[in-house]
Each structure stands twice: as C-alpha cells, then as structure tokens.
XYZ file of C-alpha atoms in Angstrom:
583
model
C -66.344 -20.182 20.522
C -68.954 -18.425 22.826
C -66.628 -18.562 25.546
C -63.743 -16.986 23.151
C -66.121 -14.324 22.577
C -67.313 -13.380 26.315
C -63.246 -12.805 26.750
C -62.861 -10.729 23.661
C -60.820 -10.489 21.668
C -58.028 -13.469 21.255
C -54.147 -12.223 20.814
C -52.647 -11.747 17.556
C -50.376 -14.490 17.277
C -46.618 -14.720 15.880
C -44.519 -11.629 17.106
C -47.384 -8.710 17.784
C -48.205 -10.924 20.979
C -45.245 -9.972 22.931
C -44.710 -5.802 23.725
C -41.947 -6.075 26.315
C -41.994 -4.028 29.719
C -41.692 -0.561 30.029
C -43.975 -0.195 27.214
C -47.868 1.118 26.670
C -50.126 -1.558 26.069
C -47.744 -4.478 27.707
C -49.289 -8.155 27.639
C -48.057 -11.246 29.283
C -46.249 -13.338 26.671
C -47.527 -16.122 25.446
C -45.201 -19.421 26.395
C -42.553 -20.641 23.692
C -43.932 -24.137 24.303
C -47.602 -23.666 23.202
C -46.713 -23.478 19.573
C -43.213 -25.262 18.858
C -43.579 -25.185 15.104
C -44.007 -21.111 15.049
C -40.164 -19.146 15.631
C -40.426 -16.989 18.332
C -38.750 -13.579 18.690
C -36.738 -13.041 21.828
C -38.084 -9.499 22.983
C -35.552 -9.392 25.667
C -32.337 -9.052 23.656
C -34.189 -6.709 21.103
C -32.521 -3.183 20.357
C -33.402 -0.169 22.959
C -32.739 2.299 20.034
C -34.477 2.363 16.549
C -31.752 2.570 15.343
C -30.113 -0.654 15.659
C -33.253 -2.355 14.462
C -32.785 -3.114 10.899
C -29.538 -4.594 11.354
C -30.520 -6.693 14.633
C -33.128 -8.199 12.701
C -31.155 -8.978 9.435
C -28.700 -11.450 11.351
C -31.597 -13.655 13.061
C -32.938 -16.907 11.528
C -36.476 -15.930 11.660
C -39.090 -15.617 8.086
C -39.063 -12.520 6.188
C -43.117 -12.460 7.205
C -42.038 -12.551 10.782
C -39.196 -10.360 10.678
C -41.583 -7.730 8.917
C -44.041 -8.298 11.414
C -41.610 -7.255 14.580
C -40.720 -4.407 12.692
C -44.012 -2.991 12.308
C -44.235 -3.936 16.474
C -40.913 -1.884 17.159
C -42.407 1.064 15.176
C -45.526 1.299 17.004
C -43.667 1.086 20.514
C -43.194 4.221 22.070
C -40.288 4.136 24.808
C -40.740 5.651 27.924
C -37.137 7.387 27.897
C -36.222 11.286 29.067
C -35.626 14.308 27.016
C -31.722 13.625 27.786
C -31.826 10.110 26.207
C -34.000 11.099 23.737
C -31.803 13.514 22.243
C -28.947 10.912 22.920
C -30.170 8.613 20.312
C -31.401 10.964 17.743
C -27.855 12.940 17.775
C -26.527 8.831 17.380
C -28.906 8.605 14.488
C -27.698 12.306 12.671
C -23.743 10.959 13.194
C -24.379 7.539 11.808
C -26.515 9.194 8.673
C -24.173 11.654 8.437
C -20.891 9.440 8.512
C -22.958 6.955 6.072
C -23.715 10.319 3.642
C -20.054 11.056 3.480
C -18.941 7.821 3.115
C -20.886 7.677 0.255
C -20.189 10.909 -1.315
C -16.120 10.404 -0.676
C -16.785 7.054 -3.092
C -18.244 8.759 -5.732
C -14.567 10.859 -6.244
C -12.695 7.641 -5.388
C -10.057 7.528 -8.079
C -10.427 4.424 -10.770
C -13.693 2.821 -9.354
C -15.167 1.685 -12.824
C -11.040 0.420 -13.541
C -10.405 -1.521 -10.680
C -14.320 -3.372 -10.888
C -13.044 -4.245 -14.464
C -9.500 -5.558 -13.476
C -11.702 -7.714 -10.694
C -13.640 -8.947 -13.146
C -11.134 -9.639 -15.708
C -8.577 -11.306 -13.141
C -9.627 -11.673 -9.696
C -9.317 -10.254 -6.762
C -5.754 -10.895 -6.568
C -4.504 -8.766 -9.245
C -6.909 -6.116 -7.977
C -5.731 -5.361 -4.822
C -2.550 -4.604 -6.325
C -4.374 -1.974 -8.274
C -6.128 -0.756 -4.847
C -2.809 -0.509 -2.714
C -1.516 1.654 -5.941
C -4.099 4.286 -5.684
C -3.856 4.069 -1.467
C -0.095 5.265 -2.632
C -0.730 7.618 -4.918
C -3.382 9.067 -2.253
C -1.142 8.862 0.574
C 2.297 10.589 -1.862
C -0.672 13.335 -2.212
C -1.588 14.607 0.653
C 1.947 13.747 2.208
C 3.014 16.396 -0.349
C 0.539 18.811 1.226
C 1.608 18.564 4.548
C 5.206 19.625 3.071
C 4.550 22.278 0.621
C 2.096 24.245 3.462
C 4.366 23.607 6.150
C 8.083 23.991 4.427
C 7.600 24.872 0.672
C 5.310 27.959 0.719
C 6.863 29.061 3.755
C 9.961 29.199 2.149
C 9.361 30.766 -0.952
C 6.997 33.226 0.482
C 9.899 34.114 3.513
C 12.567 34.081 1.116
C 13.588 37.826 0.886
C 12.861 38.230 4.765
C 13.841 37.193 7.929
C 17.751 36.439 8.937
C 20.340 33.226 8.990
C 20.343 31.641 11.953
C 23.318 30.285 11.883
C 26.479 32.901 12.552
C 29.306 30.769 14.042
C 32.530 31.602 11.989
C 33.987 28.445 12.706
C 31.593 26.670 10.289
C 32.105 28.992 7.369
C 34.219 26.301 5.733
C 31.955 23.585 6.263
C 28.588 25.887 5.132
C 30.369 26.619 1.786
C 28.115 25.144 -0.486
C 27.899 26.462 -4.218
C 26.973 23.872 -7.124
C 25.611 26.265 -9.573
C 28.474 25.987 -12.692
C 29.930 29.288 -14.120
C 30.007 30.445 -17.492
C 28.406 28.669 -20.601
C 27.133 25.277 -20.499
C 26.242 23.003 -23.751
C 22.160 22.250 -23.750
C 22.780 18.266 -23.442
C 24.403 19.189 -19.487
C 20.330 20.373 -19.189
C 19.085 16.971 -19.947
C 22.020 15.316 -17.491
C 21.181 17.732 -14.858
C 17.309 16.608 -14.853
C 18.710 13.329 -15.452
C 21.219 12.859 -12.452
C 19.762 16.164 -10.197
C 22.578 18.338 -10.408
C 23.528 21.584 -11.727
C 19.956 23.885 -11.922
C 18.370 21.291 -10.751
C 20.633 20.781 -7.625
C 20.070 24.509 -7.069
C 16.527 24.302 -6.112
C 13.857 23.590 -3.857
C 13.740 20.133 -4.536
C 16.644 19.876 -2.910
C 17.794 19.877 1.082
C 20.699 22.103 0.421
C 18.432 25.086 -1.051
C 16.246 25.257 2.144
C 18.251 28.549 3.860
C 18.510 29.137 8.034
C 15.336 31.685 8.034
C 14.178 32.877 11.145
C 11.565 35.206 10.303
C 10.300 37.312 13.190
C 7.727 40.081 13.211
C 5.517 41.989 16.169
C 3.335 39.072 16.413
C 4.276 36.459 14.602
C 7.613 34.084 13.860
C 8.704 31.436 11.861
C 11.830 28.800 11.798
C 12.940 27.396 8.808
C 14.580 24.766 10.112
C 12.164 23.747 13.272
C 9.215 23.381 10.490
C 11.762 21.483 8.435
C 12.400 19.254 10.941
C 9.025 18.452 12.146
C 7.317 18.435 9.171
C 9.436 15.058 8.547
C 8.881 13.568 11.717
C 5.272 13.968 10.816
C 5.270 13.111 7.446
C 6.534 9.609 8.775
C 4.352 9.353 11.708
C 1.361 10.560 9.428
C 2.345 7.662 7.039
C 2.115 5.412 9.574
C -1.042 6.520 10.916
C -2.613 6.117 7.310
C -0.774 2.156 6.823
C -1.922 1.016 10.371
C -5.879 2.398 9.500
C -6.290 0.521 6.622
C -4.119 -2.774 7.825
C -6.972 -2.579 10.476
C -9.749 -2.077 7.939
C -8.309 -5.373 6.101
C -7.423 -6.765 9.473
C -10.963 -6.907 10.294
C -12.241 -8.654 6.581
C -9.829 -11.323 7.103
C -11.239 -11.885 10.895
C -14.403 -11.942 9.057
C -14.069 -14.078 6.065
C -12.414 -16.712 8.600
C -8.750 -15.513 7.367
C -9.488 -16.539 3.974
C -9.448 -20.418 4.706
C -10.739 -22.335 1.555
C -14.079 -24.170 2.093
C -16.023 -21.382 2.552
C -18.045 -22.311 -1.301
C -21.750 -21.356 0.349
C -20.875 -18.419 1.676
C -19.189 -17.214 -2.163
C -22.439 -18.813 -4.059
C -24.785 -17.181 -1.927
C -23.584 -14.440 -0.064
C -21.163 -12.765 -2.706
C -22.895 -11.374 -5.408
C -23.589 -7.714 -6.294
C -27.369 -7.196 -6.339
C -26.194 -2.896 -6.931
C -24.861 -5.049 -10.483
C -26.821 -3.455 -13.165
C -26.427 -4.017 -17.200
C -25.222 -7.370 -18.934
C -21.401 -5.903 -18.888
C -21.001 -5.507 -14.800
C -22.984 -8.826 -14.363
C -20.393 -11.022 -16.261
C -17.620 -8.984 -14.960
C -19.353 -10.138 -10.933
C -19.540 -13.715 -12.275
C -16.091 -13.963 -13.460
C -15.200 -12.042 -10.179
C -16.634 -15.403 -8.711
C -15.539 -17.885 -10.553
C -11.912 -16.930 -9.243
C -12.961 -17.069 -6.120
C -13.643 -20.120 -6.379
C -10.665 -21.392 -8.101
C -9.049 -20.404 -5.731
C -10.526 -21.907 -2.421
C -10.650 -25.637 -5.005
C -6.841 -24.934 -5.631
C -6.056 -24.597 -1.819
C -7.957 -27.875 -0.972
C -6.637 -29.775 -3.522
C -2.882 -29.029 -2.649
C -4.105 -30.389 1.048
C -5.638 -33.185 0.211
C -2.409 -33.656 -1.756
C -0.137 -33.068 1.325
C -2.072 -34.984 3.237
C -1.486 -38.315 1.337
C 2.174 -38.109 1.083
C 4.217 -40.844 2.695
C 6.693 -40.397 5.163
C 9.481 -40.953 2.257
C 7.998 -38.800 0.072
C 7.943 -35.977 2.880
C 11.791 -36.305 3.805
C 12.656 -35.993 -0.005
C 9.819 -32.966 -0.466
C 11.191 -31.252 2.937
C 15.047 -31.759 1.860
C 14.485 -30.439 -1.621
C 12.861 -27.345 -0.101
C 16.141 -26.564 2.169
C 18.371 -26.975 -0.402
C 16.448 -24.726 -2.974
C 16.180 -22.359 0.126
C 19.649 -21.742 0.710
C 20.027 -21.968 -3.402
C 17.591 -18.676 -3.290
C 19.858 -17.164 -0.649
C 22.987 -17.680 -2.390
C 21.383 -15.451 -5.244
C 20.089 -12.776 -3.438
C 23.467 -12.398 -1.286
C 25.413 -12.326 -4.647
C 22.873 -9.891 -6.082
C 23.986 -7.763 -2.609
C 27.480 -7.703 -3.361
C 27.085 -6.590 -6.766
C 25.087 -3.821 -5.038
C 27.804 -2.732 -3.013
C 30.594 -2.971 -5.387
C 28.880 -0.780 -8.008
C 28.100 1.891 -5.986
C 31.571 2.343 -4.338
C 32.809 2.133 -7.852
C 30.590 4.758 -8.947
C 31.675 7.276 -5.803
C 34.985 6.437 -6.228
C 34.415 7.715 -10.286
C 32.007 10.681 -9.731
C 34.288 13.205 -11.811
C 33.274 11.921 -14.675
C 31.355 14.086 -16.864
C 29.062 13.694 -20.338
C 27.635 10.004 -21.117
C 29.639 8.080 -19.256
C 29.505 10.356 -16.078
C 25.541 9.963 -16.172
C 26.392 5.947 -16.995
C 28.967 5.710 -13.899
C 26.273 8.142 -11.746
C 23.432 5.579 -12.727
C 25.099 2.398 -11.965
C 24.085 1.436 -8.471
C 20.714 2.270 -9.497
C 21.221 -0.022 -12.793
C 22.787 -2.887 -10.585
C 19.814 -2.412 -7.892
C 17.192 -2.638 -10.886
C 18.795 -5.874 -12.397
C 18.961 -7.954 -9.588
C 15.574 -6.819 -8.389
C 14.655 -8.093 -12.112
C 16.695 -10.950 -12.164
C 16.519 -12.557 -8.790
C 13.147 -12.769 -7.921
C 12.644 -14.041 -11.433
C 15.003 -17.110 -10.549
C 13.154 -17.058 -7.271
C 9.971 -17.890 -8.655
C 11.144 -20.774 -10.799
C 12.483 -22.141 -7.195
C 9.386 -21.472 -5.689
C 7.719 -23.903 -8.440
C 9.808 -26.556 -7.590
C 8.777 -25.975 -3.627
C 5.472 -27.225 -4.476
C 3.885 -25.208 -1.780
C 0.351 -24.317 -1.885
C -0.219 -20.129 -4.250
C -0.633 -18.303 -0.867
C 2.468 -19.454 0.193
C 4.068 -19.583 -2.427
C 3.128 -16.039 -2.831
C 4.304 -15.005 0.439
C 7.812 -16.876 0.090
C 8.225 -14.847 -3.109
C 6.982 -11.504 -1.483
C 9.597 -12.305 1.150
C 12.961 -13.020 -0.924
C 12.303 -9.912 -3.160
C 11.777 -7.626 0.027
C 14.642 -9.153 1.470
C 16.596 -8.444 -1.247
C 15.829 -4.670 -2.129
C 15.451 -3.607 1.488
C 18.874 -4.637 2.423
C 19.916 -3.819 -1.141
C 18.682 -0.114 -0.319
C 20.368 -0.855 2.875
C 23.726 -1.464 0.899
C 23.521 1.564 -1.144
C 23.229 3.786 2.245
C 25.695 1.914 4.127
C 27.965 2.446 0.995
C 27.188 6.063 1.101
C 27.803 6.527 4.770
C 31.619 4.809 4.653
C 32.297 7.542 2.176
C 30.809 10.158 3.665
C 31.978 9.207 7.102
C 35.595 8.574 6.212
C 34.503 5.014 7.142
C 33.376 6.014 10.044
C 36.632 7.722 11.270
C 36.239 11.156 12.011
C 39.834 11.479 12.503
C 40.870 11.099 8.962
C 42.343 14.300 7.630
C 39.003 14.698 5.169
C 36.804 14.201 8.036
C 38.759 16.424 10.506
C 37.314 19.645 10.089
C 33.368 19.394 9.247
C 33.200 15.816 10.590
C 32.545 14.037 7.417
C 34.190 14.134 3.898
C 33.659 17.727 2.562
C 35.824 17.958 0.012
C 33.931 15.224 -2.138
C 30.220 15.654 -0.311
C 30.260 19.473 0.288
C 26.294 19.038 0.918
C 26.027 15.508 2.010
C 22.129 15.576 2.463
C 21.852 16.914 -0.783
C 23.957 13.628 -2.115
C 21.767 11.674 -0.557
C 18.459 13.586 -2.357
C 20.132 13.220 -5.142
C 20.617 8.985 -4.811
C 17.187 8.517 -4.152
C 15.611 10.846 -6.782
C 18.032 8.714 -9.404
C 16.492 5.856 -7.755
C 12.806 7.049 -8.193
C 13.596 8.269 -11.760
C 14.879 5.678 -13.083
C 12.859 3.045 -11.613
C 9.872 5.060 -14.096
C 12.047 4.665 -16.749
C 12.393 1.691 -17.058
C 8.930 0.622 -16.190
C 8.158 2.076 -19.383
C 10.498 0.891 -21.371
C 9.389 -2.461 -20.106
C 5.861 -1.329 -21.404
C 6.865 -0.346 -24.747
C 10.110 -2.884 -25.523
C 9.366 -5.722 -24.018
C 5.920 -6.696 -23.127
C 4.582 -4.938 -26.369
C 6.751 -6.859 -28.464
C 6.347 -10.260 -27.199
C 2.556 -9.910 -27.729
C 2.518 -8.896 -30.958
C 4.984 -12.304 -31.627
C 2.414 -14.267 -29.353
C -0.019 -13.112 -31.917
C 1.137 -12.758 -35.167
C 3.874 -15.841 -35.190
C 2.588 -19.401 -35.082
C 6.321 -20.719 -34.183
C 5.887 -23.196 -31.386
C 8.408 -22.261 -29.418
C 6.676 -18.547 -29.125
C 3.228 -20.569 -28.485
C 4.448 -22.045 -25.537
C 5.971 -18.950 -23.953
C 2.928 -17.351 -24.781
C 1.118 -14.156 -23.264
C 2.964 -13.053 -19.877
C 1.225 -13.670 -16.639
C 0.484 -10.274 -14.268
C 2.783 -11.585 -11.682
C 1.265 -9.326 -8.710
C 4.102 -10.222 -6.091
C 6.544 -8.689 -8.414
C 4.551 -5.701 -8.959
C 3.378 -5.406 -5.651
C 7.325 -5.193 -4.601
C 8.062 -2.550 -7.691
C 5.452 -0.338 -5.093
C 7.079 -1.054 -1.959
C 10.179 -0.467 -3.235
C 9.636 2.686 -4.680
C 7.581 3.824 -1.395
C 10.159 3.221 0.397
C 12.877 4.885 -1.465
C 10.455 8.043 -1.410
C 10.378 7.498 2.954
C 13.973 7.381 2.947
C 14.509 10.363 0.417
C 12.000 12.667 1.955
C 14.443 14.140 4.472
C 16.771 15.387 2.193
C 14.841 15.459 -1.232
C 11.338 17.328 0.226
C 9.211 17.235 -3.110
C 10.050 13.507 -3.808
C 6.275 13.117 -2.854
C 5.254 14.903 -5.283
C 7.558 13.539 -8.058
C 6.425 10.200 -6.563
C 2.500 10.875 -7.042
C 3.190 11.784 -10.724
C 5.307 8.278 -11.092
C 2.665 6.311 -9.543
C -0.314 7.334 -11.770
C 1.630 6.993 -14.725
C 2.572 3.401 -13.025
C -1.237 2.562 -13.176
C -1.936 3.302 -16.716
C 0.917 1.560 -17.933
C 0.262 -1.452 -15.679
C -3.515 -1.432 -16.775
C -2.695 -1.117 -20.381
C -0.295 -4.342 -19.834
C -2.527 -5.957 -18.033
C -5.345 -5.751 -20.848
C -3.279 -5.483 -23.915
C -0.361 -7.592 -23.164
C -1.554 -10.110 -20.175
C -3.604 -13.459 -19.679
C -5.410 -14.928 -16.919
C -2.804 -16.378 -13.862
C -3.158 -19.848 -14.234
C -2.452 -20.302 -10.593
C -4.945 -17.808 -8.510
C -4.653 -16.742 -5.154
C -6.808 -14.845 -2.232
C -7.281 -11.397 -2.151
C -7.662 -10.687 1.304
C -5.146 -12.558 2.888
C -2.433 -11.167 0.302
C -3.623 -7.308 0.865
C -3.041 -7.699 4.696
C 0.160 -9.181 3.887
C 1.336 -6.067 1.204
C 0.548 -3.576 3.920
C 2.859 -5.470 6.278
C 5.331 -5.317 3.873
C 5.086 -1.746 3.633
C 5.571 -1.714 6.843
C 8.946 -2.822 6.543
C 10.113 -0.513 4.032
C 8.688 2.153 6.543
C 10.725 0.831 9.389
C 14.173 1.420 7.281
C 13.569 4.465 6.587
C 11.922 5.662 9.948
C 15.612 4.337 10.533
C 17.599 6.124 8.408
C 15.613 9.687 9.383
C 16.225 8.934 13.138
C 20.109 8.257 12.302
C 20.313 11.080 10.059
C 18.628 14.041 12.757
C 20.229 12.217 15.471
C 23.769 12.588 13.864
C-alpha cells in the first residue's frame, strides 16, 4: 500500500484505462490478460467520429455499466483533427439530423398510420402489407398524375387558343378526320352510357388522347410542343414508376437480407427483439401482442410442414410429387380456357360495336365482364388445387400469386392482341380498310382513343364491382353467418381476407392504368380516386365481414414478392408504350 502510494495514483480500471493514440492524456493499456473475468473494450476499432458512437456501442456484447462508461471516455476525448475535417464531420452530423428530422416529419402525414397498426394487430403482418402496397399505389397514381397535368394538362388548356397545328400535310386529311361529338338532341340516359363506356362528351375531352391538338406554341423567348411534352411525359411517367418500384423493392430487399429471408426459427429474436417499447395505452399494447403472436404462428406453421416433409417415405413422395403435376396442368387447363373466353368475347364485342342503349353498353362491357369472371373464378378453383398441393403457406402463396398473374397479364395481353388484329386489318396493311391510313379507319377513326377507352372500361368497372362485392355479397353472407344457426351456413362461416387475391385485384388494376396512360392521360388520376375508395371498402370488409386466416404467412418475404409482381405488370405495359410510339 505504501508503495501504491509513492507511485500515485493507481488507474481507473474497466474502460477509462485505455485513451487510444493521438489523444491528450494517452496511457499505455493495461493487458487483456491481467483481468480475464472483466470485458474489455477494443479502442482500436472504436468510431473516429462522434457520431457513429451510439450505434457502435449498441451492437457490442459488453454491460450497460461498461458501455456507459466508454461513452463518458469518448466524450471527454478531444481529437486532434484540422479545421477541414472538423467541419467534415459536423456538416455529416447536420445531414444525418436533418435527413432523420424529415424522415420523421414525412411520417407524421403518412396516410392511414393508426389503420394499418390496427389491421397488424388484428391480422398480421400478412394482411397488412397488402394495406401498405395500397397506399404506395395510391401515392405513386398521385404524384404520377402531377407529373402529367404540369407537363401536358395545364399546358394544354392554358395554350389552347394559341399557338398553330403542326401538322399540315394534305394527304392525311382523311386519316386526321376525327369528330365523335353526336349532333342534335340526345335522351339524358346516353349521359349515363357515355360516363359509363367513355364516349360521346366524355370522348370529347381531355381525358382522352384524341382531344390533345398538334400545338406548337412559339413566342420571342419561349416555345412549347404539344406533342414532344406528350410524348416524354409518358416515357417518364414509366421510367419514374420504375424508379419508385425498384426504391422500395430495395428498402424490403434489405429487411429480408436482414431478418435472414424470413426463415422460420428465428422465435428469440420475435420474443425479445420485436416489441414496440414507443407502444403506449392498453389498446396499442394488445394490438403489438397479437401482432406477435402471428408471427409466431407463422414461423411454428413453417417448421411443422418440414418436419412433416421430412418424414415422408419414398412412396409417399412419388404419389405427393405425381398428384402435384397432375393438379398443375389441371390449373393450366383452367386458366388457358379462361384465355379463350377472353379472346372470343372481345372480338365478339368489336365485331357488335353498333349497338346502341342497354345492350350496346352490355356488348361494350363484355370483355371486361369475361376478364372479371375468370379473374374471379379461376384463381378461386386455383386455391382449392393449391390445398390439395400440400405445400408449405409461403408457397402456397406464391403458386397462387403466380397462376392469377399469369392469367390476367396474358388475359390483358389477349384483349390488346384482340384489339390490334382489328385495328391492324390483322396485321395486313394491304387490306382495302387498312390501305389508306394504315390501319382500319373506318371502324377506329381514333384508334388511341379506342384503346383509352378499353382500359378506362377496364378501370371502371373493376370499382364497380368491388363494391358491389362489398355491399351484395360479403355483407350478406355475414349477416347469415350471424343471425342463422343452419349448419350448413356455420361451416362456411365468416370469409377469410385472402391477401393473394387482393394483392392481384392491385396489380391488375396498376397495370391496366400503365398500359392506359398513353392514350387515356388522366387514368392516374381516376386511378388514385379508385384506390382510396378500394381501401375503405377493403378495411370495412376486413373488420365487419372477415375472420382471422387460419393459415398465416410472412410478411416480408410476401411484400418483396408483390413488388416483383408489379414488376411484371410494368414490363407489359412498358411493352405495349414502346410498340405503340414505335409504330
């Protein structure tokens, strides 16, 4: 003891013993081996910057005494560093506070926040990420609108008593004639049919390709073209779609990386790593426990159906594995007759587009009629196949996701290709219709326009009948779910939320809108509108008229996989727009 004094003072012990180099007041550190019990603190891969501290110090193993105790070290160090570097890291310190402050104020006007916690609560993650990708949609119709109306729409209107055509060759006259707007009286009903089907007034407006005119406006210092913004504006409103799809895939990208790609197992991590501490009041505190209690469902469910797999025998795996080819090319006999139907109506209903009153708007509606039943029907027959797979939810999931994008993509595929053989002469511009203009202008005198018109009856009536649904069907059967004891009722019982259909009603209708946009430039904006009224509807089904899935699934793994979908739909019609400027 009197030598320990005649030295002075001993060295604090735990982390203040070590200052690294470069530092005031540096000490030799103390060896690792002279107390193994105590953690030590590895100066040398510590932070440079303050701050990167915090978080450096949150993912090491070490006490909360000793992590609080190297804090209060890096506080008191004082960096030898130059007035350049200096102002490096506090100018990296503004940007990360500032990008943190509007992070957090952009949350507090995210659309539905208190909605979609309750939907997580209620039934899992799974159901709400087909709430999240709904508002991304709605978000993304938005702004996409935006960048149309500032670019095209305003421009338009605004230049619409100016500038000059820019278009003056007299051998097109014939082929420009283009006139839709009826003469003399018409009864009130043909109002309804017109909003209905997009002709008449409504034909004769901005909605429409064939209203946008050949304005060049020119001044002393300034000039506009029409047609050059028209152009580009859709070549950007695709690539700006993109942009927006591949930014978020990455965002999800990244959670799956993290969360291991949502293998099953990981029950520590959920009990102890998962909940919401920012959870206040007795309401969002069950909601956060039910949250996790599907989450783990879930991960049991997946390693049950291995350990299930795993014990099969080899007979049992031949008759499993034939049963599963056979019911696979069973689901692709259905979805190739549901194609042919497709194509049949709508060539019937081209070949019949005279027609006028009820059953004109019947025959004009029938492709989209035929497209909406067997987008109904089939993947409903699908999923009773897919029970009979025995595969485990996430892929069964995915199999179902697949079949019904197969089947509307190429059924919105046989609806254009339809369109094109009669527009095209077949694809004979030799035909005597076809000879002048190139394509059929007797019957399509504005062919982009026809093709507007398609997709707005697609987008229209896809709305309609989602609420119909709403207010025929799944009202209905839960009022007889409740009110009639018949067992035969009790056993159908409350519908399930079946989030791969829903999830394709989105892509479906996203992509119609992508295909559309060329010719029909406010179908954003009609598809916005659609889309929030889709999420009140499917929130008061999902409350009112839904129970609990009995078979859960992942929510990360199957939002990655709806944003590839999307993806798809964007491909066809990043298609069709290339075919159609190109041509």
């Amino acid at each position: 003891m009197n030598e320990a004094r005649r030295r002075g003072p001993t060295q604090p012990s735990g982390p203040a013993e070590v200052i690294s180099d470069g530092y005031l007041g540096d000490r030799r550190p103390s060896s690792q081996a002279s107390n193994p019990r105590c953690p030590q603190f590895d100066w040398g891969s510590a932070p440079t910057g303050d701050e990167e501290g915090p978080q450096d110090l949150r993912g090491r193993p070490l006490s909360m005494s000793l992590k609080r105790a190297v804090w209060q070290v890096q506080q008191m160090r004082v960096p030898a560093v130059s007035k350049g570097e200096s102002w490096k890291r506090k100018r990296t310190k503004v940007l990360r506070k500032l990008k943190e402050g509007t992070r957090e104020f952009l949350y507090l006007f995210s659309p539905w926040r208190k909605a979609l916690q309750l939907i997580a609560g209620n039934f899992g993650g799974g159901v709400q990420s087909f709430f999240v990708l709904l508002r991304f949609l709605v978000l993304l119709n938005f702004f996409s609108f935006l960048l149309i109306a500032g670019f095209v729409l305003v421009p338009s209107i605004v230049f619409s008593s100016e500038g000059s055509d820019s278009v003056n060759d007299p051998d097109l006259g014939e082929c420009l004639d283009y006139n839709p707007n009826p003469q003399g009286l018409v009864p009130f009903y043909s109002y309804v049919l017109d909003v209905l089907l997009g002709t008449g007034f409504v034909e004769l407006s901005y909605l429409f390709y064939g209203f946008y005119k050949n304005t060049l406006v020119q001044a002393t210092n300034f000039s506009y073209n029409i047609p050059l913004a028209y152009i580009f504006t859709a070549v950007f409103y695709i690539a700006f779609c993109l942009i927006c799809i591949v930014a978020r895939l990455g965002t999800t990208a990244r959670v799956v990386v993290a969360t291991g790609g949502g293998s099953s197992g990981n029950y520590s991590m959920i009990a102890f790593a998962s909940w919401d501490y920012g959870s206040l009041g007795e309401k969002e505190t069950k909601l956060k426990q039910k949250n996790i209690l599907y989450r783990l469902q879930v991960d049991l469910e997946e390693e049950r159906l291995k350990k299930q797999a795993a014990a099969l025998t080899l007979k049992q795996k031949i008759i499993l594995y034939s049963l599963r080819v056979i019911l696979f090319f069973l689901a692709l006999g259905l979805i190739i007759a549901a194609l042919v139907g497709i194509f049949m109506a709508t060539q019937f209903s081209q070949e019949r587009s005279g027609q006028e009153g009820i059953l004109g708007l019947i025959i004009q509606y029938l492709p989209s009629i035929v497209i909406t039943a067997g987008n109904f029907v089939v993947p409903m027959l699908c999923d009773q196949i897919g029970l009979l797979e025995r595969y485990s939810p996430s892929l069964t999931i995915i199999l179902a996701l697949m079949r019904a994008v197969f089947l509307r993509l190429f059924g919105l595929c046989v609806l254009l290709f339809t369109l094109w053989s009669q527009v095209t002469c077949r694809g004979n511009p030799e035909e005597d219709d076809c000879r002048l203009c190139q394509y059929n202008h007797k019957l399509y005198p504005c062919w982009e326009t026809r093709v507007g018109q398609e997709m707005y009856k697609l987008t229209v009536f896809d709305l309609l009948v989602t609420i119909a649904t709403l207010v025929l069907v799944e009202f209905p059967r839960r009022m007889l779910v409740d009110n009639w004891s018949n067992k035969l009722v009790q056993k159908l019982g409350r519908q399930e939320f079946v989030v791969p259909a829903n999830v394709l009603v989105l892509v479906y209708g996203q992509t119609v809108v992508w295909t559309g946009a060329l010719f029909c430039p406010l179908l954003p904006l009609i598809n916005t509108v659609k889309f929030i009224i889709l999420f009140y509807c499917k929130k008061i089904t999902l409350f009112c008229n839904c129970r609990p899935a009995l078979r859960t699934f992942r929510s990360t793994t199957s939002t990655f996989f709806f944003l590839v979908v999307l993806l798809f739909g964007w491909a066809l019609a990043t298609a069709v727009m290339t075919y159609s400027l190109a041509a």
